[in-house]
XYZ file of C-alpha atoms in Angstrom:
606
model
C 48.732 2.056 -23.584
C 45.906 4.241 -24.494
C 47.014 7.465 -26.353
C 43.566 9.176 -27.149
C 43.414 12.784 -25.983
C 43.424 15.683 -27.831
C 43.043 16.682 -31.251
C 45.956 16.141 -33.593
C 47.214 19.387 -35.146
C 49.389 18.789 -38.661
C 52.080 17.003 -39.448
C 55.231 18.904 -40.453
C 57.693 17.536 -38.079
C 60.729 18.709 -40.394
C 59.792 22.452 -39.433
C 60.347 22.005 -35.742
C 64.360 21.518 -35.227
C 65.353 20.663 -32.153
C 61.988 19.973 -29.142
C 61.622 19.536 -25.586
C 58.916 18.633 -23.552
C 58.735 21.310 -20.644
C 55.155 22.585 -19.695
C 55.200 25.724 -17.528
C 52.371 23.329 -14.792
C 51.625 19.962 -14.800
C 48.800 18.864 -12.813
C 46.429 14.884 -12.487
C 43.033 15.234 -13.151
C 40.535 12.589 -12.229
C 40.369 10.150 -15.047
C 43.955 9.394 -16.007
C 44.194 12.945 -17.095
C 46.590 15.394 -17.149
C 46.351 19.125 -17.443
C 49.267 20.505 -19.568
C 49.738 24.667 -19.452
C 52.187 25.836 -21.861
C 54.590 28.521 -21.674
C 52.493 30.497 -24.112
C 49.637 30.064 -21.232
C 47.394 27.607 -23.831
C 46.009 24.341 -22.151
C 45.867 21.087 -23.075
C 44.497 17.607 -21.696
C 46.459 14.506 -22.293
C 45.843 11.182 -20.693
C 48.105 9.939 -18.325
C 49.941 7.326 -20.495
C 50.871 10.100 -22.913
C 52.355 11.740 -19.957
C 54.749 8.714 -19.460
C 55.607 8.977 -22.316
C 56.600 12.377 -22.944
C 58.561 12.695 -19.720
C 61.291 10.630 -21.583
C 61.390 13.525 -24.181
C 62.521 16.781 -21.689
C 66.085 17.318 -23.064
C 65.998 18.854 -26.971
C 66.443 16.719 -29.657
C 65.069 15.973 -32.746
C 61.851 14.616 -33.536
C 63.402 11.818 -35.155
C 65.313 11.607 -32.187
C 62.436 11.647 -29.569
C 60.595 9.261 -31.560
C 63.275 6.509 -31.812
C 63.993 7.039 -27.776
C 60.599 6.273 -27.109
C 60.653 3.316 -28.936
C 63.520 1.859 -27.373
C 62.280 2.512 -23.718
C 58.579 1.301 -24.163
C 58.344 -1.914 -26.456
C 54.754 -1.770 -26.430
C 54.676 1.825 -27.931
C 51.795 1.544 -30.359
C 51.683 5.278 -31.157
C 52.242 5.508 -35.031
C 54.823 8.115 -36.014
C 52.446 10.218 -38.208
C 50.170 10.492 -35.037
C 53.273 11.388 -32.722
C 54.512 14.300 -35.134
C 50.819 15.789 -35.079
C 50.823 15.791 -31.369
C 54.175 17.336 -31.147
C 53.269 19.841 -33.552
C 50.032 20.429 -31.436
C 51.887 20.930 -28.475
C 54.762 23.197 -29.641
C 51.962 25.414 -30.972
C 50.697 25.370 -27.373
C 54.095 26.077 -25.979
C 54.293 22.478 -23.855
C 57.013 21.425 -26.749
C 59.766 24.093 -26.530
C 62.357 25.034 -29.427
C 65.174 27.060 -28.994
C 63.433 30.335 -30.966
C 60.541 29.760 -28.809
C 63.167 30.727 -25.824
C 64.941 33.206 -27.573
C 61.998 34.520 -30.286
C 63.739 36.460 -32.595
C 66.936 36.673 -31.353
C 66.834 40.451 -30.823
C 67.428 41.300 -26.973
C 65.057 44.442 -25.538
C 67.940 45.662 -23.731
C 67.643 45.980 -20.438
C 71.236 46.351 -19.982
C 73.190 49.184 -21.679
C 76.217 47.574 -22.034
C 77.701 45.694 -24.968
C 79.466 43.100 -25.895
C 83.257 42.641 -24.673
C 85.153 42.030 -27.749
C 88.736 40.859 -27.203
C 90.443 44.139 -27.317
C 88.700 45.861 -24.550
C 89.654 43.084 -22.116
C 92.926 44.638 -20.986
C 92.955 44.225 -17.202
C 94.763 41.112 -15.740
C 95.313 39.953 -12.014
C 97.698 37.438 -10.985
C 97.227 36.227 -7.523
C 100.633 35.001 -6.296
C 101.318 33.594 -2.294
C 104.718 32.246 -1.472
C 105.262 30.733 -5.036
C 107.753 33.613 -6.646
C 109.595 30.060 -8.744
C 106.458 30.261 -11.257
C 105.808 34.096 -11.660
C 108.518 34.961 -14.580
C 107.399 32.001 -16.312
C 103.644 33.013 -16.477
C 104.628 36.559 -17.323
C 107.121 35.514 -20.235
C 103.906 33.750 -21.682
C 101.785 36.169 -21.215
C 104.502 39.234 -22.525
C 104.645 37.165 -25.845
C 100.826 36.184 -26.243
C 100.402 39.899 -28.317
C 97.649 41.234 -26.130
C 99.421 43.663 -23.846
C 99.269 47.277 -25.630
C 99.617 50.972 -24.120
C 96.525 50.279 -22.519
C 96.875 47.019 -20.667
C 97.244 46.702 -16.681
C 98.573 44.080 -14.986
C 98.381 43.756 -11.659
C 100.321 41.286 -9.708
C 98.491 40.973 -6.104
C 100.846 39.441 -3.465
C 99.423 37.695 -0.646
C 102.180 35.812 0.238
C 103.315 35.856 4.642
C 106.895 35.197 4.265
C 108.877 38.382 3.562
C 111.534 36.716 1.796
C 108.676 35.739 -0.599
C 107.271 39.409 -0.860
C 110.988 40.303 -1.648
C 111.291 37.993 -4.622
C 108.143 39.157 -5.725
C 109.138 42.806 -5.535
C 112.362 42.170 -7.349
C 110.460 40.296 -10.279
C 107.901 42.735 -10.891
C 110.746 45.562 -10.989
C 112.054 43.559 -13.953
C 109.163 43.038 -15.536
C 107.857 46.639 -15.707
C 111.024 47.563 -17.381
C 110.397 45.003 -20.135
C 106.486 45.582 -20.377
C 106.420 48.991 -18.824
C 106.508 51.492 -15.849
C 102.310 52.245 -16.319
C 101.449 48.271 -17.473
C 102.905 46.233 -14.875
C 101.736 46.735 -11.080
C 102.815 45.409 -7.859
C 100.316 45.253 -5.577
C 101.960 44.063 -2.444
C 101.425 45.263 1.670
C 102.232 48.492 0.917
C 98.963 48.709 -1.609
C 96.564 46.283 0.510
C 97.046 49.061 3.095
C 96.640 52.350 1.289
C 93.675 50.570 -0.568
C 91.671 49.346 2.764
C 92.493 52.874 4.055
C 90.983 54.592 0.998
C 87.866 52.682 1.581
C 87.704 53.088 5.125
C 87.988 57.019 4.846
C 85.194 57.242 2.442
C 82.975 53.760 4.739
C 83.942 54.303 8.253
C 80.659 53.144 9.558
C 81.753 50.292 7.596
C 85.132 49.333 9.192
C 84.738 45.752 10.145
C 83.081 44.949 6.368
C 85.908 45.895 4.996
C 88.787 44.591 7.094
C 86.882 41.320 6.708
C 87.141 41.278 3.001
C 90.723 42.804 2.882
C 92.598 42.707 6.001
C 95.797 40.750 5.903
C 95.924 37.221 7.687
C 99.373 35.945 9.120
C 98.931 32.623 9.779
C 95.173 30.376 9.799
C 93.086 29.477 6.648
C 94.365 30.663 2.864
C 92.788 33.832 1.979
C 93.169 33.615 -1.631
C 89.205 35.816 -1.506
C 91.246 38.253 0.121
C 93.339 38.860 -3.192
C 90.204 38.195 -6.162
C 88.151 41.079 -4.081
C 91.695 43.763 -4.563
C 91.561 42.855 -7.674
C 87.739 43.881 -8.090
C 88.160 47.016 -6.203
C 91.124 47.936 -8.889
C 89.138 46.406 -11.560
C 85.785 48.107 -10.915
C 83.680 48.485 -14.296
C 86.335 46.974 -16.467
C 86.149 43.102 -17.826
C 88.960 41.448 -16.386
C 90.990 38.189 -16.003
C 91.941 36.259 -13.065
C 95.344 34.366 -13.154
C 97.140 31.858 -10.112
C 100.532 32.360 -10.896
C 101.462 28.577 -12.282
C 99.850 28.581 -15.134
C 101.132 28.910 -18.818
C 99.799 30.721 -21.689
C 99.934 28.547 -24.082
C 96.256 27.145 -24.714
C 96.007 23.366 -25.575
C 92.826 22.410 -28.303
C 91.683 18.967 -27.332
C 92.434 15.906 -30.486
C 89.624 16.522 -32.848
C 87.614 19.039 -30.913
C 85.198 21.394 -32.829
C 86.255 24.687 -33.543
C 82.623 26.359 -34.069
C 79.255 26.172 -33.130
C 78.514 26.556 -28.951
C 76.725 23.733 -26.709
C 74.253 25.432 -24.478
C 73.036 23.345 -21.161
C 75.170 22.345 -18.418
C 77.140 18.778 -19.131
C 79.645 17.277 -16.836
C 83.200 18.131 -18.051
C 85.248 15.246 -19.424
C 88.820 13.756 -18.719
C 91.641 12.410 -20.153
C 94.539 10.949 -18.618
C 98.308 11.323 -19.521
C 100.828 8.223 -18.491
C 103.502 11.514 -18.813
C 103.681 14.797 -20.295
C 105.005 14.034 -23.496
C 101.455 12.802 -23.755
C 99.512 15.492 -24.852
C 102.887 17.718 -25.632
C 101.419 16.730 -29.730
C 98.109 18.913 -28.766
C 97.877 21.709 -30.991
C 98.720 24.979 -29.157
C 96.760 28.208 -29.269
C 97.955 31.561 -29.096
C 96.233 33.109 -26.088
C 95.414 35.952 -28.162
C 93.596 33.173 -30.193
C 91.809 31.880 -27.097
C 90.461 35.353 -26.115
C 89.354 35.978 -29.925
C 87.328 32.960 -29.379
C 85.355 34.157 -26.924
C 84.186 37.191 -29.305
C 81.044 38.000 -29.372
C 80.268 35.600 -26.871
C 81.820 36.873 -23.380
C 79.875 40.384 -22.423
C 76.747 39.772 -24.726
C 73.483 37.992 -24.078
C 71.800 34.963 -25.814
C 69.716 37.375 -27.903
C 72.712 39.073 -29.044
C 74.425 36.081 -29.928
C 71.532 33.913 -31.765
C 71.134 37.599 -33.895
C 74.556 37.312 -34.930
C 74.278 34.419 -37.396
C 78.081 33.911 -36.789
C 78.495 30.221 -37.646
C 81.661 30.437 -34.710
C 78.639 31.145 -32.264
C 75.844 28.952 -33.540
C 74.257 28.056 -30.186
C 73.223 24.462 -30.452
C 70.660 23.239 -27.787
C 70.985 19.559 -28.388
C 71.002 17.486 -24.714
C 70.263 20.889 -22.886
C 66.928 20.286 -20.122
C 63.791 21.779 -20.390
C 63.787 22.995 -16.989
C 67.525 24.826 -17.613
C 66.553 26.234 -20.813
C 63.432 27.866 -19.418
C 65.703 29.491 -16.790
C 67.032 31.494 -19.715
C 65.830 34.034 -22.102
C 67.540 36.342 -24.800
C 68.747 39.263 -22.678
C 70.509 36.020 -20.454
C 74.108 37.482 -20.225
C 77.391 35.954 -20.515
C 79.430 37.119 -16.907
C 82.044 35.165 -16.716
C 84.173 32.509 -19.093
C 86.579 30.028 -18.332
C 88.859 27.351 -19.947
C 89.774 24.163 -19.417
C 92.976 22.720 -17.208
C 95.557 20.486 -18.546
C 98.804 19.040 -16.527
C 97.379 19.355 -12.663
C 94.009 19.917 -13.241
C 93.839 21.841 -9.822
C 91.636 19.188 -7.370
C 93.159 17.984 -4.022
C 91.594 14.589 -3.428
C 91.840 11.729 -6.266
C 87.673 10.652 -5.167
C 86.633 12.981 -8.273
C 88.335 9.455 -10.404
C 85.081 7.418 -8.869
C 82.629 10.327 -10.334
C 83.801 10.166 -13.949
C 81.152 10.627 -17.303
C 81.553 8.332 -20.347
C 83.783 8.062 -22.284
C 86.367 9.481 -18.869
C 85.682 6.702 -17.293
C 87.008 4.205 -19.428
C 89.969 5.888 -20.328
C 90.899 5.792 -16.960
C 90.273 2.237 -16.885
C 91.820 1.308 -20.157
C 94.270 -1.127 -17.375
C 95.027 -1.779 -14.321
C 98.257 -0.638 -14.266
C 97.177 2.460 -15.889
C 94.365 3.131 -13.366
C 96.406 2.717 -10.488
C 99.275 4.968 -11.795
C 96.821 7.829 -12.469
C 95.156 7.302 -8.984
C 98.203 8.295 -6.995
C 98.410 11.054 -9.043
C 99.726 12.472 -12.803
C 99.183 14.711 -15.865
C 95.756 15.474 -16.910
C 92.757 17.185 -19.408
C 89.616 18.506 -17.529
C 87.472 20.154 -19.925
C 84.403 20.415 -22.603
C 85.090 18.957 -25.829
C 82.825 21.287 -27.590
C 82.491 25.073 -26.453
C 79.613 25.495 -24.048
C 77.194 28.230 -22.294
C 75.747 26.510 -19.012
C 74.305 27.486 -15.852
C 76.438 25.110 -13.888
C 79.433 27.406 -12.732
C 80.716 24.974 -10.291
C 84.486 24.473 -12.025
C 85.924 27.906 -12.006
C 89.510 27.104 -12.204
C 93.438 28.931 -12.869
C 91.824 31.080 -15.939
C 88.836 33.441 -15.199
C 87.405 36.011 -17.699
C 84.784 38.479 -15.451
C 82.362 40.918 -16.578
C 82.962 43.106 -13.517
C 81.071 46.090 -15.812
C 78.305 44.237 -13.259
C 78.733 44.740 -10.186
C 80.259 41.157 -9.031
C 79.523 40.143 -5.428
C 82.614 39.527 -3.362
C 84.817 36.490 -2.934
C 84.654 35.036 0.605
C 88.470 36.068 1.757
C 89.803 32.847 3.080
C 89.339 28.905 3.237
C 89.325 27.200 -0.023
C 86.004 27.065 -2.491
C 85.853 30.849 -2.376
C 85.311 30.082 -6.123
C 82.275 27.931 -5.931
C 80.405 30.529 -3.391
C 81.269 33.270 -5.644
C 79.699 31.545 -8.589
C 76.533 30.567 -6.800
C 76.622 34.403 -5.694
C 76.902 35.867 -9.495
C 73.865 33.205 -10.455
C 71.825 34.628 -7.295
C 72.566 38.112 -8.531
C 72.086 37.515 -12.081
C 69.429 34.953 -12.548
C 69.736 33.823 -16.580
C 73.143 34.600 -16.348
C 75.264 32.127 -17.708
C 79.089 30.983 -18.517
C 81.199 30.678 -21.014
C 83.436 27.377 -21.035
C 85.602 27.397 -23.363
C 87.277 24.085 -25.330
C 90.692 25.839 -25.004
C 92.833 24.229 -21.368
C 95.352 26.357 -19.736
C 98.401 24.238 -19.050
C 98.482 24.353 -15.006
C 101.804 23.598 -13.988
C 103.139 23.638 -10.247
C 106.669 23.432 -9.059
C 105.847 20.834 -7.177
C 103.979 17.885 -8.886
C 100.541 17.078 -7.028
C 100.506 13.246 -5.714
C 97.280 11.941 -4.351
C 96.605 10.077 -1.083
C 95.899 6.605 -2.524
C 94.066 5.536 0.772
C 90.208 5.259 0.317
C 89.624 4.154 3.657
C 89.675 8.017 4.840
C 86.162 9.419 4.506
C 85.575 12.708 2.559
C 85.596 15.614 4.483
C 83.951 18.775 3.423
C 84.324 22.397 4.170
C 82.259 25.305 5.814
C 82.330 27.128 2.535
C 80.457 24.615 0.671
C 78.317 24.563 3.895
C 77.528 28.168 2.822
C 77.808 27.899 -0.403
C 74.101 25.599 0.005
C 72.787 28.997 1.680
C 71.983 29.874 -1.782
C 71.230 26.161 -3.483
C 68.660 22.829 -2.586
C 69.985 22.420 0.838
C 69.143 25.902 2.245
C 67.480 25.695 5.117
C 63.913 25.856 5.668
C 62.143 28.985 5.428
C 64.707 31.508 4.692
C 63.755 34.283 2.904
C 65.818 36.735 0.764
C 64.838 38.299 -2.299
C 67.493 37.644 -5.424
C 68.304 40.066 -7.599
C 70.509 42.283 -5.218
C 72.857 42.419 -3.028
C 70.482 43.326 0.208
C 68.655 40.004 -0.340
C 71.686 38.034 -0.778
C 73.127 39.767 2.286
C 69.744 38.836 3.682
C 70.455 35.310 3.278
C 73.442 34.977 5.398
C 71.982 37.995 8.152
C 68.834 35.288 8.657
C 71.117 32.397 9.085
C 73.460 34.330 11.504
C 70.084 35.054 13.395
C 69.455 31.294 13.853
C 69.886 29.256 16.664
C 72.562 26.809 17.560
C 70.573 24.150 17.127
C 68.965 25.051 13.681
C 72.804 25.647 12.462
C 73.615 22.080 13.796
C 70.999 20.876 11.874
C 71.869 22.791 8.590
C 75.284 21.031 9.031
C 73.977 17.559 9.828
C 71.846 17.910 6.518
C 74.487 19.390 4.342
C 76.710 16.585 5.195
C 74.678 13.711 4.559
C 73.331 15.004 1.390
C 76.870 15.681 0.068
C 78.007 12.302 0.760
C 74.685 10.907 -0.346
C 74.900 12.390 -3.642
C 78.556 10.857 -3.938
C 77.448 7.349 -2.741
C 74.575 7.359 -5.519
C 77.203 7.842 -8.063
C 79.615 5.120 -6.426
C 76.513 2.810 -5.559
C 75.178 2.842 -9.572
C 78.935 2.001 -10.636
C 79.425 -0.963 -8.503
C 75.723 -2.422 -10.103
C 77.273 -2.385 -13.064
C 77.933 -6.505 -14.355
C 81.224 -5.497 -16.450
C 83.209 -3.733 -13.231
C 86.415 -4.849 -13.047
C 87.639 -6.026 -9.746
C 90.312 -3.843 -8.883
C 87.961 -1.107 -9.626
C 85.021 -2.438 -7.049
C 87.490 -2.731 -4.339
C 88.172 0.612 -3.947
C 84.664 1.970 -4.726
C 83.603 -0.400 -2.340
C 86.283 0.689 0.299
C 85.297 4.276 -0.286
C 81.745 3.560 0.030
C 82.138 2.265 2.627
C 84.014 3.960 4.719
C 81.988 7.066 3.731
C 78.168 5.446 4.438
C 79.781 4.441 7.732
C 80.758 7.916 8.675
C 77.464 9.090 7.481
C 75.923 7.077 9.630
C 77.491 7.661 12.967
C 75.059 9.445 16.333
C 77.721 11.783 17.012
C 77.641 15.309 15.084
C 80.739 15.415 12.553
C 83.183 18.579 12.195
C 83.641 20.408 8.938
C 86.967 20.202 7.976
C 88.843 23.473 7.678
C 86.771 25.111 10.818
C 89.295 25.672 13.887
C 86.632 25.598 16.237
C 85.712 22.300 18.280
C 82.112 20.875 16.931
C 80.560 22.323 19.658
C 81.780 25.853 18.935
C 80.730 25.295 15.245
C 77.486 26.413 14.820
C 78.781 29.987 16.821
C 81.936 30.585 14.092
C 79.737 29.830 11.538
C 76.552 31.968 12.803
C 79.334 34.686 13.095
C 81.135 34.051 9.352
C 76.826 34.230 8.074
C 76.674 37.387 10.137
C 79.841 39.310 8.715
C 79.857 38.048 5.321
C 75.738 39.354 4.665
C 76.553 42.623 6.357
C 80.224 42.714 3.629
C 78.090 42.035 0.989
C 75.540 44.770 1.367
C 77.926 47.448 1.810
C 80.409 45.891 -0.976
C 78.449 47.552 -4.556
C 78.685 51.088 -2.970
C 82.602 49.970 -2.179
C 83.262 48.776 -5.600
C 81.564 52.090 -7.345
C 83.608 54.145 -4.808
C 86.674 52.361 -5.917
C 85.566 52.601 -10.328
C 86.609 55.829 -9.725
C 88.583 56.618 -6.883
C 91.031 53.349 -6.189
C 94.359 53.248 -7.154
C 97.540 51.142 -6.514
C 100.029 54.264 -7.871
């Protein structure tokens, strides 16, 4: 390989921390060339093999680090190391290289936002969202009674969206007992009564706005679960406050993972990992953390932007860039805020279908596969950690699960109010709002507990179906479709993005579904596809990835269009529900920020 191109600058690799290569444009030039423009707008020429090679380096890590990679992937490298420090040196002057104080300069933000950091003891408002489940309410409240947060200022609001009455009942009864332990003014019931003088509050003050808002609050008897319906009461009654999202079977009692860090914060999205519990004795040894504890953790952090938090010098919230992209890391900046924070699940970890067991990161995977007997026990279902080992600020908000800390001082779009993945839309919806906005995952799991132990389907044969939710949850992702416009930044352009699609033809919408479905499954079958190359697979493991890819290429494959699965409608009255759900969902979500400062001030449950 020939390495001659530009000038080398000097060597002082030591100086330079963590590096990433991540040029703002990359373009060929005749010659082997290519033009390199740096974030800092400098240019510099490179020949192409040097390009190669630094494509390898676009996640940060150490020079060291970079330099040994390099070696490993291309044998022939002939680049001495005193040459490849100068040209990283050369380059980071240029801004191609990034380091993390080139993204965040000095760590002071310029403030365009007035607001300041949430510290733990201004996050007083909590919202349990309970449906037909009263068994598991007590238990959740005795946790969260004795977890020393709730003082003369807390709320609680319990938001029942259950349809049997005898449910409503024992909900009514429990809360009554509760607010004589906690408190008349702490503990609220927010049951039909409330739903309906709170949707007639907002309806006096937005009548032109009537079918918005029965859309995002009306009750539902029967059809989908509308557990949207609940999350956007609880933003009306929330409105400028941080808050925290409960379901009703979880515990309080925080679980740190075996020998997971308790300082320093990961920054860059990184799949969460799994363990896997034979019973629940298993991880009954994992130290447990007050939840007092687990919201002190999030100090500093929660409510305050990267700037803010690099300034600190808090060695608790040393933000540590190591593995994090180029490409992510130049989607943020120092005023970057922190909206939301979550932790992770341990016992039922929440997810329906046992297929996320054939998706699994090292070192997951071979846990699960530590034997047969093992593997197969787990697969029909059992106890389990889904988490981050280490404390991390990412972009991906695609796991939001029982535990939910919201900044909803911003203005927080809506939840869509039934079918399930509300979450997932929501969280592409904040990042469309708030672009540089990130989340806070913390390495504390909330014990999730059902009454009712989840057991998984242990037939693979069944293809994966997927839902019109994460149908429009791609609106705003990769697989929108072509040519939509939609400015982001507010709510009129995210509106705007459902509006368009509502304006669409049949056909386009059946082709928007045909895409979406093939590129979910594809992405699934690349995963299952690179597993079964491996040499070391053990057979009972390739059966069923083979019988689940299988069975899913093959439905990916058929002429005839397939359904989504939670959509009533027959396929051929698809693409009309959905062009309706696009058409009163944008319209909801450009009238919802002058509902939500209507109800900061003027919404109440008592």
């Amino acid at each position: 390989m020939n390495y001659d191109a530009i000038s080398f600058g000097s060597s002082d690799p030591s100086s330079l921390g963590l590096i990433c290569f991540s040029p703002q444009l990359l373009l060929n030039l005749p010659g082997q060339r290519i033009l390199l423009v740096g974030v800092t707008g400098e240019r510099r020429v490179i020949n192409r093999d040097l390009g190669t090679v630094f494509e390898a380096c676009r996640s940060f890590q150490t020079v060291d680090q970079h330099f040994e990679k390099l070696h490993n992937m291309f044998r022939g490298l002939s680049l001495p190391r005193s040459d490849f420090d100068s040209l990283v040196n050369n380059l980071t002057a240029a801004g191609i290289f990034l380091t993390p104080s080139s993204l965040l300069g000095s760590g002071i933000d310029t403030g365009q936002s007035a607001r300041k950091p949430v510290s733990p003891e201004t996050i007083r408002d909590f919202c349990i969202t309970v449906a037909d489940r009263p068994s598991t309410l007590s238990r959740l409240l005795t946790t969260l009674a004795e977890a020393d947060i709730i003082d003369g200022r807390a709320r609680i609001f319990i938001i029942d969206d259950s349809r049997l009455p005898a449910s409503i009942r024992a909900y009514r009864t429990i809360v009554g007992e509760w607010k004589e332990c906690l408190g008349q003014g702490r503990v609220h019931y927010v049951g039909p009564e409330s739903h309906a003088r709170i949707i007639g509050q907002a309806l006096s003050a937005f009548p032109e706005a009537r079918n918005e808002i029965e859309f995002l609050l009306g009750h539902r008897e029967e059809g989908p679960p509308t557990y949207g319906r609940a999350r956007n009461i609880a933003l009306l009654l929330t409105a400028s406050r941080p808050m925290v999202f409960f379901d009703e079977d979880i515990v309080l009692c925080p679980r740190l993972p075996e020998k997971a860090p308790r300082t320093g914060i990961a920054v860059g999205s990184s799949p969460r990992q799994a363990r896997f519990f034979a019973s629940r004795d298993d991880w009954a040894d994992w130290e447990n953390v007050s939840f007092s504890a687990a919201l002190d953790s999030i100090k500093g952090v929660f409510g305050a932007t990267l700037g803010e938090i690099q300034g600190r010098g808090d060695r608790y919230c040393d933000l540590d860039f190591a593995g994090c992209s180029g490409s992510e890391a130049r989607s943020l900046g120092p005023e970057s805020p922190v909206l939301l924070a979550g932790f992770g699940a341990i016992g039922d970890v929440g997810i329906k279908q046992n297929t996320w067991l054939f998706s699994l990161p090292e070192p997951s995977r071979s846990r699960l596969l530590q034997s047969e007997g093992f593997y197969h026990k787990i697969k029909r279902g059992g106890d389990a950690w889904l988490g981050q080992e280490k404390a991390r600020l990412t972009r991906d908000f695609s796991i939001l699960n029982q535990a939910l800390v919201v900044d909803n001082r911003f203005s927080m779009p809506p939840f869509f109010p039934f079918f399930r993945n509300e979450d997932k839309l929501f969280a592409e919806s904040v990042k469309y709002l708030f672009p540089g906005s990130m989340m806070l995952e913390s390495n504390l799991a909330i014990p999730h507990l059902p009454e009712i132990p989840r057991t998984w389907d242990a037939d693979l044969s069944e293809p994966l179906r997927f839902g019109v939710l994460g149908l429009m949850t791609s609106v705003l992702g990769a697989t929108a479709p072509a040519g939509l416009k939609g400015g982001a930044g507010d709510f009129q352009g995210l509106g705007a993005r459902f509006l368009e699609l509502a304006a669409r033809s049949n056909s386009d919408v059946e082709k928007w579904i045909d895409v979406y479905l093939i590129q979910s499954t594809l992405q699934r079958l690349r995963v299952w596809n690179a597993e079964l190359g491996r040499s070391d697979l053990e057979p009972w493991r390739r059966r069923d990835l083979e019988i689940l890819a299988q069975a899913n290429e093959a439905e990916m494959l058929k002429n005839e269009p397939q359904p989504l699965s939670d959509l009533g409608a027959s396929v051929e009255n698809q693409p009309n529900e959905i062009r309706h759900l696009c058409k009163v969902f944008g319209s909801a979500i450009q009238v919802w920020p002058e509902i939500l400062e209507y109800a900061s001030e003027s919404i109440c449950v008592d």
